[in-house]
XYZ file of N, CA and C in Angstrom:
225
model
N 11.690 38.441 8.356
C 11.752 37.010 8.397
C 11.655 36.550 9.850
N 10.898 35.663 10.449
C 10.717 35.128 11.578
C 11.514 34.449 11.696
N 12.474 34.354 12.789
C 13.315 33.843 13.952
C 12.745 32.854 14.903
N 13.195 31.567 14.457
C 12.968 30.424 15.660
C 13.684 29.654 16.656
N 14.069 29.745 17.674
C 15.234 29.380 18.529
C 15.598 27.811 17.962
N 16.350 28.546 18.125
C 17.378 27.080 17.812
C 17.384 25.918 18.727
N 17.250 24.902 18.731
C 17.388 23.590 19.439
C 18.302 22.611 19.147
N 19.072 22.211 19.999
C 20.327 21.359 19.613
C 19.750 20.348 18.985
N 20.459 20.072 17.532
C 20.175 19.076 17.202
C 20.353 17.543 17.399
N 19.479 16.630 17.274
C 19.288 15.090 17.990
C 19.339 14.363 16.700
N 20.090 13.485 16.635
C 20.012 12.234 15.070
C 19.103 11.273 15.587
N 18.051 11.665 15.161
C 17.068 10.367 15.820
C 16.837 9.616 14.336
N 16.854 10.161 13.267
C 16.177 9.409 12.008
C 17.111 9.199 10.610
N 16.933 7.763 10.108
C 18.342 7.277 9.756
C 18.087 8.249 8.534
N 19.380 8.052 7.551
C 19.000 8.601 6.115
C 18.235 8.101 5.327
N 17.533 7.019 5.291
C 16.328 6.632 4.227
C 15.267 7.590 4.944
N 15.123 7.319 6.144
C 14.061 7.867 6.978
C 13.822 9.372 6.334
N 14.849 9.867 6.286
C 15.027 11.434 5.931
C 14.649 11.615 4.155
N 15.082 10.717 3.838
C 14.793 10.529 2.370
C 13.541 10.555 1.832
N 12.358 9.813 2.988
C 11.121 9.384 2.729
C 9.943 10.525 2.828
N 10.748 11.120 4.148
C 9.830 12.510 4.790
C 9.786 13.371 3.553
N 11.105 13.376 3.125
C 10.982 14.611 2.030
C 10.263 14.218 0.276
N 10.752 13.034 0.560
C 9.589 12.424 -0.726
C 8.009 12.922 -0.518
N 7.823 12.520 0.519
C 6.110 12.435 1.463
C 5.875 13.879 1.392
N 6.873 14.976 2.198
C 6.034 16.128 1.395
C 6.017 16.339 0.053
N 6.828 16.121 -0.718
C 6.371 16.813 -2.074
C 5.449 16.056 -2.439
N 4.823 14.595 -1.982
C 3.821 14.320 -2.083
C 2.514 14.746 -1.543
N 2.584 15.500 -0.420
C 1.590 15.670 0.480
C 1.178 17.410 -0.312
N 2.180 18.006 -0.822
C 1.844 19.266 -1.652
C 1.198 19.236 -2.724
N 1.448 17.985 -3.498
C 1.038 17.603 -4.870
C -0.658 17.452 -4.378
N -0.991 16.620 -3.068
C -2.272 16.351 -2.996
C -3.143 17.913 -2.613
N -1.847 18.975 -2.262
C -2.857 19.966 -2.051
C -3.427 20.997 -3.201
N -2.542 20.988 -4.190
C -3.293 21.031 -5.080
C -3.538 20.413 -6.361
N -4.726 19.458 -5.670
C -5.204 18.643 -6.510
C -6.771 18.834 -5.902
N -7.803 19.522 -6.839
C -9.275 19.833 -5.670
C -9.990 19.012 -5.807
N -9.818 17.779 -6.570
C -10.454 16.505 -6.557
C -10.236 16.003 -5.440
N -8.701 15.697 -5.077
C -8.100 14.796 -3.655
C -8.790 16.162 -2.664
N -8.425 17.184 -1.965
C -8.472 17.974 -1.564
C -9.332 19.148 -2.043
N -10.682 18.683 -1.623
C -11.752 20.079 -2.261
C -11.980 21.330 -1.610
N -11.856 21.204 -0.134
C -12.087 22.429 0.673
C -10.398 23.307 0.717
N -9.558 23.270 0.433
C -8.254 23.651 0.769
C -8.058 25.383 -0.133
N -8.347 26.432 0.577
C -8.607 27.363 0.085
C -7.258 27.478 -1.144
N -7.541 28.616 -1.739
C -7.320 28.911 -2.961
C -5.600 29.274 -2.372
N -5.257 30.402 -1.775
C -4.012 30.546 -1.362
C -3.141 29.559 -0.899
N -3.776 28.775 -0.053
C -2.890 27.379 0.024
C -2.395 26.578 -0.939
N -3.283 26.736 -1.944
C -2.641 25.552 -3.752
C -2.012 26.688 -4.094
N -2.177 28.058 -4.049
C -1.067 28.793 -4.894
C 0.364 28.643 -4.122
N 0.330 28.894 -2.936
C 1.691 28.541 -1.957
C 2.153 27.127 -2.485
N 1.585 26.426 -2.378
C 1.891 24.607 -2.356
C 2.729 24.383 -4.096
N 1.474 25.032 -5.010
C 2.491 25.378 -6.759
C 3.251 25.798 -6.972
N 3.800 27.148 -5.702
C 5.002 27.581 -5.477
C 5.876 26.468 -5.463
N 5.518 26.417 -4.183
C 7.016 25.584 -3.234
C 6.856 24.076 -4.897
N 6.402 23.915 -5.635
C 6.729 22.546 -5.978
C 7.149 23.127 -7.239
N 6.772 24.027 -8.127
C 7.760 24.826 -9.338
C 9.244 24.715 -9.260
N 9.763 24.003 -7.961
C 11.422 23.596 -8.438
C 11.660 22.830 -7.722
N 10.931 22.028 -7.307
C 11.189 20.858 -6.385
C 11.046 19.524 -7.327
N 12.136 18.590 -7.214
C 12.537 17.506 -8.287
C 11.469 16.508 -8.218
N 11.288 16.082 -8.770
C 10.420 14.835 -9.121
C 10.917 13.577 -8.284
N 9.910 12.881 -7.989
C 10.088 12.195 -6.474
C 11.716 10.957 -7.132
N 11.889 10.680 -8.082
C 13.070 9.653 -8.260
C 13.988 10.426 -8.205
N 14.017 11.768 -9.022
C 15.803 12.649 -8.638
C 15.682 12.578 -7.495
N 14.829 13.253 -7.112
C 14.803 13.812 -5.642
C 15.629 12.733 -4.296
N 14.839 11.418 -4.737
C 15.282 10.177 -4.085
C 16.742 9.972 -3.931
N 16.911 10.231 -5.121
C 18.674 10.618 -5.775
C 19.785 10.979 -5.428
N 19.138 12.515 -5.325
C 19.910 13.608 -4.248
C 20.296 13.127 -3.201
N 19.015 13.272 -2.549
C 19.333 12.784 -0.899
C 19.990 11.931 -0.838
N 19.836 10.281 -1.470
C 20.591 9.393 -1.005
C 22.195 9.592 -1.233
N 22.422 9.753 -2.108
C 24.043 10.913 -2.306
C 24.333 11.521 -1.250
N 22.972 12.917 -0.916
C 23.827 13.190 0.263
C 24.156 12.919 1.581
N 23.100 11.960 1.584
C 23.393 11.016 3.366
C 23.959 9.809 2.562
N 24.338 9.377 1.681
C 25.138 8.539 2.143
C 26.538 8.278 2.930
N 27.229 9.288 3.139
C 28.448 9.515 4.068
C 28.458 9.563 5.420
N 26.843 9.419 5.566
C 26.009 9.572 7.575
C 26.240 8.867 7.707
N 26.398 8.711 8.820
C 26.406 7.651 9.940
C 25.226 7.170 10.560
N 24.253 5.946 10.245
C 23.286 5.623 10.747
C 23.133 5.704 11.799
């Protein structure tokens, strides 16, 4: 498993903000495999992308979650 140094973490982005990014990828995966939206995107990349989205919630739970769990942040 690859090792990436650690960098202190900075709160630059509120919790909706955080909420949205992670909406946006499981959207941005959905478009990768889709070879209508995305025709050149080799074959291993939509199998990775069907991976990662085989248990990833549907964009309203998902919305859900998160906001639950940042809601106790501190903007």
């Amino acid at each position: 498993m690859l090792r990436f140094p650690q960098r202190p973490r900075v709160q630059i982005s509120a919790a909706g903000q955080k909420v949205s990014a992670v909406v946006a990828a499981r959207d941005f995966l959905l478009r990768l495999t889709n070879h209508k939206e995305t025709p050149r995107i080799p074959r291993e990349v939509r199998r990775e992308a069907r991976a990662l989205l085989r248990h990833y919630p549907v964009a309203d739970e998902l919305r859900e979650i998160l906001e639950q769990a940042y809601s106790g942040e501190s903007d």
